[in-house]
Structure formats: C-alpha cells, structure tokens
Amino acid sequence: MFAPLSFWRTVACSTPACHRINCPFSHLPVKSVPVPADELKQFANGRQQNVMNTDESIAKSTSSLPQPVIGKRPASPLSFPATESRSKSSKRTHSPSPALLSTSVTFSATGYPTNSSSRQNLSFSTSASSSANDSENRGPPKLVTNPMTSKVPLATRQAMLTIMYDAFKDLYHTFHPALPAIAHKDALAQEAEVYAKSNKATYKNAMITSIAAIKKRPIPNAPSHPSVGSDATRAQRAVKKTPNHDSYTLSRNDVEPLLLKEETMRLYRFPMEVPSVQGGTRPHSYGEEFLCDRCGERAVIKHDDGLQSCQFHWGRPIKSSAGGQTNKIYACCSAPFPSSPGCQFGPHVFVEKAIEELHSRHPFTQSTSVERSTNLEIATIDCEGVYTTQGMSVARVSVCDADGKVVFDELVRPDDGVEVIDFNTRFSGVTSLSSADLDLEGIRRALDALIGPQTVIIGHAVENDLMMLRMIHHRLVDTIILYPSPFGLPYKRSLRALASEYLGRSIQTGGETAGHSSTEDALATLDLVKHHVRDRSRKKP
C-alpha cells in the first residue's frame, strides 16, 4: 500500500487479532481511562464530531511531512466511506438510554472502547461485582496451592475435589441454581478439612468416606438448613445450638424410662440367657474352612495366610445418583456394585454371630449379682474387635461413668491358642496387643467392680459389645433404639452420623492408620443419651 512512515503509529488497530505484515497501526496496550457517567451523554451525542476532530488532528500532525509527488494522498483510515448509508447515519442524533447513562464505560487513550473490534461497537461493563463473583464460583472449584508442598498429588486432590463438589451440588439442588457459590465454597472447605486430617496413604479413602457422608445428609431447602456446610462449619453451628453436655450428669431416674424391654431385646437379638451346653469347647478354628467375611468365598482360616489371599471392598454399598440414574457403588472406592473386583488385599477372616457358636469359643456368663460399693449407676461401654482364629475377638474395652469420665480402658489379650489374623485397624484402631495384660477372663473380673446387678449399661448397638464380652445383662439403654432409622429394621443409623447430626461432632476420622477410638465412641454415645434426655424434657408440657 505505502511505505511504513509511522503515520498511524498513534492510532490503535481496529482488528482484534491482527496478523497483517507491517501493519501501520499501533498494537501496543493502551491505558484504560474510565469515563464518568455525566460525560457519557456528551460523548454519545458528539461521537461523529469526535471522529472528524480526530481526522483533522491527524492531518495537522502529518502536514509537515513530505507529500507524494504523483497521485493523491491516501485517505485517512479514520474517515468514513462516502456512501449514502454512511452520510445518512452521520446525521442521526444519538440519545443514550437511561441504562447507558448509569453504566460505567472504559475507554482507551484514543477515545474509543478498549475492547471494541471497531469504532462502531461499544462494550460496557457494569460496576456490580456480584455477577462476576457468581461466574467465578460456577463449576468445580480449582485448587490453588504449591504442588511441591502438597503431601498428596495435586491431580488426585483436584479429582476428588471435583467429585465432592458434585456431591454438594446434588445435595443443594433446591437452591444451587440461584446460589452456586455455596457448593463451591463448601467443597473447598470440606476438602481442606479432610486433607488436614489425612496423609498420602489415607487421603483418597478419607475423601470417599466424606463424600459418602455428604450424600447421606438430609436434603436442605435453604442455605440455613443444618445439612449445609462443611463438617467443621456444621459442628460449630450445632455447638451454638446444642446445650453443653459436659455440664450435665445423667442420673438413674433419667435413664430408667429408657431401659429396653424384653421384646425389644429379642427383636434386636440381644444375648438373653446363657446357653445350656458347655462353653469353650472350640476355642479356635485354625485350619478349618469358613465363608470369608470379606470376599464371601470359602477359605481355610490361617493366621499366617499372608496379605494377598483375599481381595475385597472394605466399604459398604451405597446409593449414588448420576445422569438421572441411581446405582449402587462401594463407599471405599466408588466402584460399581456388585461386579467390581475388590480394591484391597488381605487375609481371609470369618465372623460368627449365633450365641451358641460364640459360647463354644468362649463361655457366656451373667454379669455379677453381687452389689459392691464401687459399682456405677450408669456405665457407658464400647468395645473394639480384631479378626482372630476365634472369629471376631474383643481387643479393647472402654468404660465411662455418668459424668463422662473414662474409668476403664484396657487392651485385651487373646485367649490361649488364639492367634490374630488381622488387627482390622481401620475400624478397631488397634495395631498391637503386645502390651495387653489381661485376657477376657481378667477383663470380666475387672468389670465386676464397676458393673453390678443394678448398673445401667449404655451403648450403641450394645448387643455387639455384650457378645464380645460374653456378658448377659438386662438393664440396657441403646442409642440405636433411641435414634432409629427412618427406614426401619434392618437399617440402623451409625454412631458417626448421629454424633455429627445431634452433637455437631466428627468422630471415627482416623482412617486406615488410626481407626476408631473406643473412648471417643463411648463418650459420644453417652452424650447422645444426654441429648435425648434433655430434648425429651424440653418437649414435656
């Protein structure tokens, strides 16, 4: 066209992504200058006049330069083509609308909008930041952290965070379209809480457990619903609303109305009587064939079987909604149920539940009938078990009194000839029994000093604790009965879910390496009974 004499160096190029070679116009970024709203009207009415003035200023700035000898001077690229449609449009009077006058517009130093593709296209940006924030918080959140300092690979964290965000979005579906930032914020907060309590080996399973718990929350109808928020947020909110259980001491009068009736105990298969046959005749089943409690296959039970013989899922099947369909998946790895192969390897184990079979391993006995001055009025019990050649054997026993003071906490040595197959640490919290001083007989004698014939034993699914202790006792309170599942039997609400909902407390968060704590579970069970008693007293007329 013409030599690049820098005639148009001060004029911004009108093409958004210019790829022309030796383009004469400027491609340098220009400083944006906000134009006050009261000057916008003058700009809109005098737009054509501004263009003409620009042409004149450019002509003056170039008048001193040498002029071409042959031909005419090239027309200014800022002047409009001399067409009929252009001449008509240039005579129009532009009256800005009220919305335009109340809008903040950004212009460059050349007098035109900085993001316009031509002089004829104006781009306006509102000053309100709420819409911008909403757009930023739509969709899965992105982790912003240094990969070098993260104890878990950032790609793994981001993938799990996206799944957690989808769970929150589904939970908040009643108000998510209007308030998308809540799911975004809660997913980030919940992931951070799980990350802080886990390590590289336990992070993924901890996230899967947390996501499964989110899916089990009641559907909220508003952001103020108790189901909304991360675990820590909900716990803080619940603590403000929940009375301080530590300051309240249960009495026998409080729990007498809650004692289980005989028909209820039989319905839930509590041990009611000592079997008439001789007990302890088969203390272990090393080398016998049983149905594996993990993989469901028949296998020979050995304590030295190795760690690769059984492939299983440690998580239970849970419901999952995706794409408008509801399917079952394993809580441990989110694999489809029941066709997916196990996600973990370990030895084959077995569990016996019939009282006659348990009696043959170690005999049942009645709790002591002798009153002692050391007997507790109320005793909350929780036991942890490990897999042995005897089945599921008690490994730790914890007892707290009505004030919440832990008065007994002991590891239990297996019976003679019984070997540990798997410590089941994820759930038992036990990693070794080398420091255990008492076997089950010794534990029962020690408990006789605390549990008398009139002692009320509190527990969560307390029949399991009595089975492992081989104890027959009839004065019982069970939080499974106080807080029944809305679906009825055989469904039962977990202690973890009840503690979270009614106490605002997170328990059993140890994961694969730390597992559960029987003292923590016993105190949570006691506080649930306190909550029930106080809630019942508030509802009385």
Coordinates of C-alpha atoms in Angstrom, one line a residue:
M1 CA 0.0 0.0 0.0
F2 CA 2.5 2.6 1.2
A3 CA 5.8 2.9 2.9
P4 CA 5.7 2.4 6.8
L5 CA 6.4 6.0 7.6
S6 CA 4.8 5.8 11.1
F7 CA 1.9 8.0 10.1
W8 CA -0.6 5.9 12.1
R9 CA 1.7 4.9 15.0
T10 CA -0.6 6.7 17.5
V11 CA -3.8 5.1 16.1
A12 CA -5.0 1.7 17.6
C13 CA -5.5 -1.1 15.1
S14 CA -9.2 -1.9 14.7
T15 CA -8.7 -5.6 14.1
P16 CA -8.9 -7.6 17.4
A17 CA -6.3 -10.2 16.3
C18 CA -4.3 -8.6 13.6
H19 CA -2.0 -10.8 11.6
R20 CA -1.1 -8.3 8.8
I21 CA 2.6 -7.9 8.0
N22 CA 3.9 -4.4 8.7
C23 CA 0.5 -3.2 9.9
P24 CA 0.8 0.6 10.2
F25 CA -1.4 0.9 13.2
S26 CA -0.5 0.6 16.9
H27 CA -0.8 -2.8 18.6
L28 CA 0.6 -1.7 22.0
P29 CA -1.7 -2.0 25.0
V30 CA -3.2 1.3 26.0
K31 CA -4.0 2.6 29.4
S32 CA -7.7 2.4 30.2
V33 CA -9.4 5.6 31.5
P34 CA -12.8 5.3 33.0
V35 CA -15.2 8.0 31.6
P36 CA -17.6 9.5 34.2
A37 CA -21.3 8.9 33.5
D38 CA -22.1 12.6 33.2
E39 CA -19.7 12.9 30.3
L40 CA -21.0 9.8 28.5
K41 CA -24.0 11.8 27.1
Q42 CA -21.7 14.3 25.6
F43 CA -19.7 11.5 24.0
A44 CA -22.7 9.7 22.6
N45 CA -24.1 12.9 21.0
G46 CA -20.8 14.1 19.7
R47 CA -19.4 10.9 18.5
Q48 CA -19.3 11.8 14.8
Q49 CA -17.8 15.2 15.7
N50 CA -15.1 13.5 17.7
V51 CA -14.2 11.4 14.7
M52 CA -13.9 14.4 12.5
N53 CA -11.8 16.2 15.0
T54 CA -9.5 13.2 15.1
D55 CA -9.1 13.3 11.4
E56 CA -8.2 16.9 11.5
S57 CA -5.6 16.4 14.3
I58 CA -4.0 13.6 12.3
A59 CA -3.9 15.7 9.2
K60 CA -2.2 18.6 11.0
S61 CA 0.3 16.2 12.6
T62 CA 1.3 14.9 9.2
S63 CA 1.2 18.2 7.2
S64 CA 4.9 18.9 7.8
L65 CA 5.9 15.5 6.3
P66 CA 7.0 15.2 2.6
Q67 CA 4.0 14.8 0.4
P68 CA 3.8 12.3 -2.5
V69 CA 4.7 13.9 -5.9
I70 CA 2.5 11.6 -8.0
G71 CA -1.0 10.6 -7.1
K72 CA -3.3 11.7 -4.3
R73 CA -2.6 11.3 -0.6
P74 CA -4.2 8.1 0.8
A75 CA -7.4 8.6 2.5
S76 CA -7.3 8.6 6.3
P77 CA -8.3 5.2 7.7
L78 CA -10.4 7.0 10.3
S79 CA -12.6 8.7 7.7
F80 CA -15.8 7.0 6.7
P81 CA -16.6 5.9 3.2
A82 CA -18.6 8.4 1.3
T83 CA -21.6 6.3 0.8
E84 CA -25.3 7.2 1.1
S85 CA -25.9 5.0 4.1
R86 CA -23.0 6.5 6.0
S87 CA -24.0 10.0 5.2
K88 CA -27.5 9.3 6.5
S89 CA -26.3 7.7 9.6
S90 CA -23.9 10.5 10.4
K91 CA -26.8 12.9 10.5
R92 CA -28.7 10.9 13.2
T93 CA -28.9 12.2 16.7
H94 CA -27.8 9.6 19.2
S95 CA -29.7 9.8 22.5
P96 CA -28.3 7.5 25.1
S97 CA -30.8 5.4 27.2
P98 CA -31.0 5.8 31.0
A99 CA -29.3 2.4 31.4
L100 CA -26.5 3.6 29.2
L101 CA -26.0 6.8 31.3
S102 CA -25.9 4.8 34.5
T103 CA -23.2 2.4 33.1
S104 CA -19.5 2.8 33.6
V105 CA -17.7 2.5 30.3
T106 CA -13.9 2.0 29.8
F107 CA -12.2 3.9 27.0
S108 CA -8.6 3.9 25.8
A109 CA -6.5 7.0 25.4
T110 CA -7.6 7.2 21.7
G111 CA -11.1 7.9 22.8
Y112 CA -12.6 4.5 21.9
P113 CA -13.6 1.5 23.9
T114 CA -10.6 -0.7 24.7
N115 CA -12.3 -4.0 23.8
S116 CA -14.2 -2.9 20.7
S117 CA -13.4 -4.6 17.4
S118 CA -14.2 -1.4 15.6
R119 CA -15.2 2.2 16.3
Q120 CA -18.8 1.3 15.8
N121 CA -19.0 -1.3 18.6
L122 CA -19.2 -0.1 22.2
S123 CA -18.6 -2.5 25.1
F124 CA -19.9 -1.7 28.5
S125 CA -19.1 -3.3 31.9
T126 CA -21.3 -2.9 34.9
S127 CA -19.7 -1.9 38.2
A128 CA -21.6 -4.6 40.2
S129 CA -19.2 -7.4 41.3
S130 CA -21.8 -10.0 42.3
S131 CA -22.4 -11.3 38.8
A132 CA -18.6 -11.6 38.3
N133 CA -18.2 -13.5 41.6
D134 CA -21.1 -15.8 40.7
S135 CA -19.5 -16.6 37.3
E136 CA -16.2 -17.3 39.1
N137 CA -17.8 -19.7 41.5
R138 CA -19.8 -21.7 38.9
G139 CA -18.5 -25.1 38.2
P140 CA -15.9 -27.3 40.1
P141 CA -13.5 -25.2 42.2
K142 CA -9.8 -25.2 41.3
L143 CA -7.2 -25.8 43.9
V144 CA -4.6 -23.1 44.2
T145 CA -1.6 -24.4 46.0
N146 CA 2.1 -25.2 45.5
P147 CA 2.4 -28.8 44.3
M148 CA 5.8 -29.1 45.9
T149 CA 4.4 -28.6 49.4
S150 CA 1.3 -30.8 49.0
K151 CA 1.6 -34.2 50.7
V152 CA -0.9 -35.6 48.2
P153 CA -0.5 -35.3 44.4
L154 CA -2.4 -32.2 43.3
A155 CA -4.0 -34.1 40.4
T156 CA -5.5 -36.6 43.0
R157 CA -6.8 -33.8 45.2
Q158 CA -8.3 -31.9 42.2
A159 CA -10.1 -35.1 41.0
M160 CA -11.5 -35.8 44.4
L161 CA -12.5 -32.2 45.0
T162 CA -14.5 -32.2 41.7
I163 CA -16.4 -35.3 42.9
M164 CA -17.0 -33.7 46.3
Y165 CA -18.3 -30.6 44.5
D166 CA -20.7 -32.7 42.5
A167 CA -22.0 -34.2 45.8
F168 CA -22.6 -30.8 47.3
K169 CA -24.2 -29.6 44.1
D170 CA -26.6 -32.5 44.2
L171 CA -27.3 -32.0 47.9
Y172 CA -28.1 -28.3 47.4
H173 CA -30.1 -28.8 44.2
T174 CA -33.1 -26.9 45.6
F175 CA -31.2 -23.6 45.8
H176 CA -28.0 -24.3 43.9
P177 CA -29.1 -22.5 40.6
A178 CA -29.6 -19.3 42.5
L179 CA -26.7 -19.6 44.9
P180 CA -23.9 -21.7 43.1
A181 CA -21.2 -20.2 45.3
I182 CA -22.3 -22.2 48.4
A183 CA -21.4 -25.6 46.9
H184 CA -18.2 -24.1 45.5
K185 CA -17.1 -22.8 49.0
D186 CA -18.2 -25.8 51.0
A187 CA -16.4 -28.2 48.7
L188 CA -13.2 -26.3 49.1
A189 CA -13.6 -26.1 52.9
Q190 CA -14.5 -29.8 53.3
E191 CA -11.6 -31.0 51.1
A192 CA -9.2 -28.8 53.2
E193 CA -10.6 -30.4 56.4
V194 CA -10.1 -34.0 55.1
Y195 CA -6.6 -33.1 53.8
A196 CA -5.6 -31.8 57.2
K197 CA -6.6 -35.0 59.0
S198 CA -5.1 -37.5 56.5
N199 CA -1.9 -38.4 54.8
K200 CA -0.9 -39.6 51.4
A201 CA -2.0 -43.2 52.1
T202 CA -5.3 -42.4 53.7
Y203 CA -6.4 -39.2 51.8
K204 CA -8.4 -40.9 49.0
N205 CA -10.3 -43.2 51.3
A206 CA -11.0 -40.4 53.7
M207 CA -12.4 -38.3 50.8
I208 CA -14.5 -41.2 49.6
T209 CA -15.9 -41.6 53.1
S210 CA -16.6 -37.9 53.4
I211 CA -18.4 -37.8 50.0
A212 CA -20.5 -40.8 51.0
A213 CA -21.5 -39.0 54.3
I214 CA -22.4 -35.8 52.3
K215 CA -24.7 -37.9 50.1
K216 CA -26.5 -39.3 53.2
R217 CA -27.3 -35.8 54.6
P218 CA -30.9 -34.7 54.7
I219 CA -31.9 -32.6 51.6
P220 CA -31.8 -28.9 52.7
N221 CA -34.4 -26.5 51.5
A222 CA -32.5 -23.3 52.3
P223 CA -28.8 -22.2 53.0
S224 CA -29.6 -22.0 56.7
H225 CA -30.5 -25.7 56.9
P226 CA -28.3 -27.8 59.3
S227 CA -27.2 -30.0 56.3
V228 CA -25.5 -27.1 54.6
G229 CA -21.8 -26.5 55.2
S230 CA -18.6 -28.4 55.7
D231 CA -18.2 -30.7 58.8
A232 CA -16.4 -28.1 60.8
T233 CA -18.9 -25.4 59.9
R234 CA -21.9 -27.6 60.8
A235 CA -20.1 -28.6 64.1
Q236 CA -19.6 -25.0 65.1
R237 CA -23.2 -24.2 64.2
A238 CA -24.5 -27.2 66.2
V239 CA -22.4 -26.4 69.2
K240 CA -24.0 -22.9 69.4
K241 CA -27.5 -24.5 69.4
T242 CA -26.8 -27.6 71.5
P243 CA -26.6 -27.4 75.3
N244 CA -23.3 -28.2 76.9
H245 CA -23.5 -31.9 77.6
D246 CA -20.3 -31.9 79.8
S247 CA -22.1 -29.8 82.4
Y248 CA -25.0 -32.3 82.7
T249 CA -24.8 -35.5 84.7
L250 CA -27.2 -38.4 83.9
S251 CA -29.0 -39.9 86.9
R252 CA -30.6 -43.3 87.2
N253 CA -34.0 -41.5 87.1
D254 CA -33.1 -40.1 83.7
V255 CA -32.4 -43.5 82.1
E256 CA -34.9 -45.7 83.9
P257 CA -37.7 -44.8 81.3
L258 CA -35.2 -45.6 78.5
L259 CA -34.5 -49.2 79.6
L260 CA -35.0 -51.8 76.9
K261 CA -38.0 -54.1 77.2
E262 CA -37.6 -57.8 76.8
E263 CA -39.4 -58.0 73.5
T264 CA -37.2 -55.2 72.1
M265 CA -34.1 -57.0 73.2
R266 CA -35.2 -60.2 71.5
L267 CA -36.2 -58.4 68.3
Y268 CA -32.6 -57.0 68.1
R269 CA -31.1 -60.4 69.0
F270 CA -29.6 -59.5 72.3
P271 CA -28.0 -62.3 74.3
M272 CA -30.7 -63.1 76.9
E273 CA -29.7 -66.3 78.6
V274 CA -26.5 -68.4 79.0
P275 CA -26.7 -71.4 76.6
S276 CA -27.3 -74.7 78.4
V277 CA -24.4 -76.5 76.7
Q278 CA -20.8 -76.4 77.9
G279 CA -18.9 -73.4 76.6
G280 CA -15.3 -73.0 75.5
T281 CA -15.1 -76.4 73.7
R282 CA -13.8 -74.9 70.4
P283 CA -11.5 -72.0 71.3
H284 CA -10.2 -71.5 67.8
S285 CA -10.7 -72.8 64.2
Y286 CA -7.2 -72.7 62.7
G287 CA -7.1 -74.7 59.5
E288 CA -10.9 -75.0 59.2
E289 CA -12.9 -73.8 56.2
F290 CA -15.3 -70.9 56.6
L291 CA -17.1 -68.4 54.5
C292 CA -14.8 -65.3 54.3
D293 CA -16.5 -62.3 55.9
R294 CA -14.8 -60.0 53.4
C295 CA -14.8 -61.6 49.9
G296 CA -17.6 -64.1 50.5
E297 CA -15.6 -67.1 49.3
R298 CA -15.0 -70.3 51.2
A299 CA -11.4 -70.3 52.5
V300 CA -9.2 -72.1 55.1
I301 CA -8.6 -69.9 58.1
K302 CA -4.9 -69.3 58.9
H303 CA -3.2 -66.6 60.9
D304 CA -0.1 -66.8 58.7
D305 CA -2.1 -66.8 55.4
G306 CA -0.3 -63.7 54.0
L307 CA -1.8 -60.5 52.8
Q308 CA -2.7 -61.3 49.2
S309 CA -5.1 -64.2 49.6
C310 CA -8.3 -62.2 49.9
Q311 CA -9.4 -59.3 47.5
F312 CA -12.3 -57.3 49.0
H313 CA -14.0 -54.0 49.4
W314 CA -13.9 -52.6 52.9
G315 CA -16.7 -50.1 52.2
R316 CA -20.4 -50.9 52.2
P317 CA -22.6 -50.5 49.1
I318 CA -24.2 -47.0 48.9
K319 CA -26.6 -45.4 46.5
S320 CA -25.2 -42.9 44.0
S321 CA -27.1 -40.7 41.6
A322 CA -25.5 -39.8 38.2
G323 CA -27.0 -38.8 34.9
G324 CA -30.5 -39.1 36.3
Q325 CA -30.0 -42.7 37.3
T326 CA -29.5 -44.2 40.8
N327 CA -27.0 -47.0 41.1
K328 CA -25.1 -48.7 44.0
I329 CA -21.4 -48.2 44.4
Y330 CA -18.8 -49.2 47.0
A331 CA -18.2 -46.5 49.6
C332 CA -14.5 -47.3 49.7
C333 CA -13.6 -46.8 46.0
S334 CA -16.8 -45.7 44.2
A335 CA -16.6 -48.8 42.0
P336 CA -19.9 -50.3 40.7
F337 CA -21.7 -52.8 43.0
P338 CA -21.5 -55.8 42.9
S339 CA -19.5 -56.5 39.8
S340 CA -16.2 -54.7 40.6
P341 CA -13.2 -56.6 42.0
G342 CA -12.0 -55.7 45.4
C343 CA -9.9 -52.6 46.0
Q344 CA -7.8 -54.1 48.8
F345 CA -6.0 -57.3 49.7
G346 CA -5.7 -59.1 53.0
P347 CA -6.1 -62.4 54.7
H348 CA -9.3 -64.4 54.8
V349 CA -11.3 -63.9 58.0
F350 CA -14.6 -65.1 59.5
V351 CA -17.2 -63.9 61.9
E352 CA -19.7 -65.9 64.0
K353 CA -22.9 -64.2 65.3
A354 CA -25.0 -67.0 66.8
I355 CA -24.8 -67.1 70.6
E356 CA -24.3 -70.9 70.6
E357 CA -21.3 -70.6 68.3
L358 CA -19.8 -67.8 70.3
H359 CA -20.4 -69.8 73.5
S360 CA -18.4 -72.7 72.1
R361 CA -15.5 -70.3 71.6
H362 CA -15.6 -68.7 75.0
P363 CA -18.4 -69.2 77.5
F364 CA -21.1 -66.6 78.3
T365 CA -21.7 -65.7 81.9
Q366 CA -24.1 -63.4 83.8
S367 CA -22.9 -60.1 85.0
T368 CA -22.1 -60.2 88.7
S369 CA -25.0 -60.4 91.1
V370 CA -23.0 -59.1 93.9
E371 CA -23.5 -55.4 94.9
R372 CA -20.3 -53.5 95.5
S373 CA -19.6 -50.0 96.7
T374 CA -17.6 -49.4 93.5
N375 CA -20.5 -50.3 91.2
L376 CA -21.5 -47.5 88.8
E377 CA -25.1 -46.4 88.5
I378 CA -24.5 -45.8 84.8
A379 CA -21.7 -47.2 82.7
T380 CA -21.2 -46.5 79.0
I381 CA -19.3 -49.2 77.2
D382 CA -17.7 -49.5 73.9
C383 CA -15.5 -52.4 72.6
E384 CA -13.3 -52.8 69.6
G385 CA -12.6 -56.1 67.9
V386 CA -9.9 -57.8 65.8
Y387 CA -10.1 -60.8 63.5
T388 CA -8.6 -63.9 65.1
T389 CA -8.7 -67.7 64.6
Q390 CA -11.6 -67.5 67.1
G391 CA -13.6 -65.1 64.8
M392 CA -14.1 -61.5 65.9
S393 CA -12.5 -61.2 69.3
V394 CA -12.6 -58.3 71.7
A395 CA -9.3 -56.3 71.7
R396 CA -10.1 -53.1 73.6
V397 CA -12.7 -52.2 76.2
S398 CA -13.6 -48.7 77.4
V399 CA -16.0 -47.6 80.1
C400 CA -17.0 -44.1 81.2
D401 CA -19.3 -43.1 84.1
A402 CA -22.3 -40.8 84.1
D403 CA -20.1 -37.7 84.2
G404 CA -18.2 -38.7 81.1
K405 CA -15.1 -39.7 82.9
V406 CA -13.2 -42.6 81.4
V407 CA -12.9 -45.1 84.3
F408 CA -11.7 -48.2 82.4
D409 CA -9.7 -48.5 79.2
E410 CA -7.8 -51.8 78.6
L411 CA -6.4 -53.8 75.7
V412 CA -7.4 -57.5 75.8
R413 CA -5.0 -60.3 75.2
P414 CA -6.4 -63.2 73.0
D415 CA -7.2 -66.5 74.7
D416 CA -4.5 -69.2 74.8
G417 CA -4.0 -70.8 71.4
V418 CA -5.9 -68.0 69.6
E419 CA -3.9 -66.0 67.0
V420 CA -4.6 -62.6 65.5
I421 CA -5.3 -62.8 61.7
D422 CA -5.9 -59.1 61.1
F423 CA -6.0 -56.2 63.6
N424 CA -8.7 -54.5 61.5
T425 CA -7.1 -51.2 62.3
R426 CA -9.3 -49.1 60.0
F427 CA -12.2 -49.9 62.4
S428 CA -10.6 -51.1 65.6
G429 CA -7.8 -48.5 66.0
V430 CA -5.7 -51.4 67.3
T431 CA -2.2 -52.0 65.9
S432 CA -0.7 -54.3 68.5
L433 CA -1.8 -56.3 71.6
S434 CA 1.8 -56.9 72.9
S435 CA 1.1 -54.5 75.8
A436 CA -2.2 -56.2 76.9
D437 CA -2.0 -57.5 80.4
L438 CA -5.5 -59.1 80.7
D439 CA -7.3 -61.7 78.8
L440 CA -11.1 -61.8 78.5
E441 CA -11.4 -63.6 81.9
G442 CA -9.3 -60.9 83.5
I443 CA -11.3 -58.1 81.8
R444 CA -14.6 -59.6 83.1
R445 CA -13.3 -59.8 86.7
A446 CA -12.2 -56.1 86.5
L447 CA -15.6 -55.1 85.1
D448 CA -17.3 -56.8 88.1
A449 CA -16.0 -54.0 90.2
L450 CA -17.8 -51.4 88.0
I451 CA -20.9 -53.2 86.7
G452 CA -23.3 -54.5 89.3
P453 CA -26.8 -56.0 89.1
Q454 CA -28.4 -52.5 89.1
T455 CA -26.0 -50.8 86.8
V456 CA -27.5 -49.4 83.6
I457 CA -25.2 -50.1 80.7
I458 CA -25.4 -47.6 77.8
G459 CA -24.1 -48.4 74.3
H460 CA -24.5 -48.0 70.6
A461 CA -25.7 -51.4 69.2
V462 CA -24.7 -52.6 72.7
E463 CA -25.6 -56.2 71.8
N464 CA -22.3 -56.4 69.9
D465 CA -20.4 -55.3 72.9
L466 CA -22.1 -57.8 75.1
M467 CA -21.4 -60.6 72.6
M468 CA -17.7 -59.8 72.5
L469 CA -17.6 -59.6 76.3
R470 CA -19.7 -62.8 76.6
M471 CA -21.8 -61.0 79.1
I472 CA -25.5 -61.4 79.9
H473 CA -27.0 -58.2 81.3
H474 CA -30.6 -56.9 81.1
R475 CA -30.5 -53.3 82.3
L476 CA -29.6 -51.6 79.0
V477 CA -30.0 -48.4 77.0
D478 CA -29.2 -48.4 73.3
T479 CA -28.8 -45.3 71.1
I480 CA -29.8 -47.5 68.1
I481 CA -33.3 -47.7 69.7
L482 CA -33.3 -44.0 70.8
Y483 CA -32.4 -42.8 67.3
P484 CA -34.0 -45.4 64.9
S485 CA -33.5 -45.4 61.2
P486 CA -36.5 -43.8 59.3
F487 CA -36.4 -46.9 57.1
G488 CA -36.9 -49.3 60.0
L489 CA -35.1 -52.6 60.5
P490 CA -32.7 -54.0 59.5
Y491 CA -31.4 -50.4 58.9
K492 CA -29.5 -48.8 61.7
R493 CA -28.0 -45.3 62.0
S494 CA -24.3 -45.2 62.5
L495 CA -22.8 -43.6 65.6
R496 CA -20.7 -41.3 63.4
A497 CA -23.9 -40.0 61.6
L498 CA -25.7 -39.5 64.9
A499 CA -22.8 -37.6 66.5
S500 CA -22.5 -35.4 63.5
E501 CA -26.2 -34.6 63.3
Y502 CA -27.1 -34.2 67.0
L503 CA -23.8 -33.3 68.7
G504 CA -22.1 -31.4 65.8
R505 CA -19.1 -33.7 66.5
S506 CA -16.8 -35.5 64.0
I507 CA -15.7 -38.9 65.2
Q508 CA -14.1 -42.0 63.7
T509 CA -12.0 -39.9 61.4
G510 CA -8.7 -41.8 62.0
G511 CA -8.8 -43.6 58.6
E512 CA -6.7 -46.6 57.7
T513 CA -3.8 -45.9 60.1
A514 CA -5.6 -44.7 63.3
G515 CA -9.1 -46.1 63.0
H516 CA -11.8 -45.7 65.7
S517 CA -11.3 -45.0 69.4
S518 CA -13.4 -46.8 71.9
T519 CA -13.2 -44.0 74.4
E520 CA -14.3 -41.4 71.8
D521 CA -17.2 -43.6 70.8
A522 CA -18.2 -44.3 74.4
L523 CA -18.3 -40.5 75.2
A524 CA -20.3 -39.8 72.0
T525 CA -22.8 -42.5 73.0
L526 CA -23.2 -41.0 76.5
D527 CA -23.7 -37.5 75.1
L528 CA -26.3 -38.8 72.7
V529 CA -28.3 -40.2 75.6
K530 CA -27.9 -36.8 77.4
H531 CA -29.2 -35.0 74.3
H532 CA -32.2 -37.4 74.2
V533 CA -33.0 -36.9 77.8
R534 CA -32.7 -33.1 77.7
D535 CA -34.7 -32.9 74.4
R536 CA -37.4 -35.0 75.9
S537 CA -37.6 -32.8 79.0
R538 CA -37.9 -29.7 76.8
K539 CA -40.8 -31.2 74.9
K540 CA -42.8 -32.0 78.0
P541 CA -45.8 -29.7 78.6

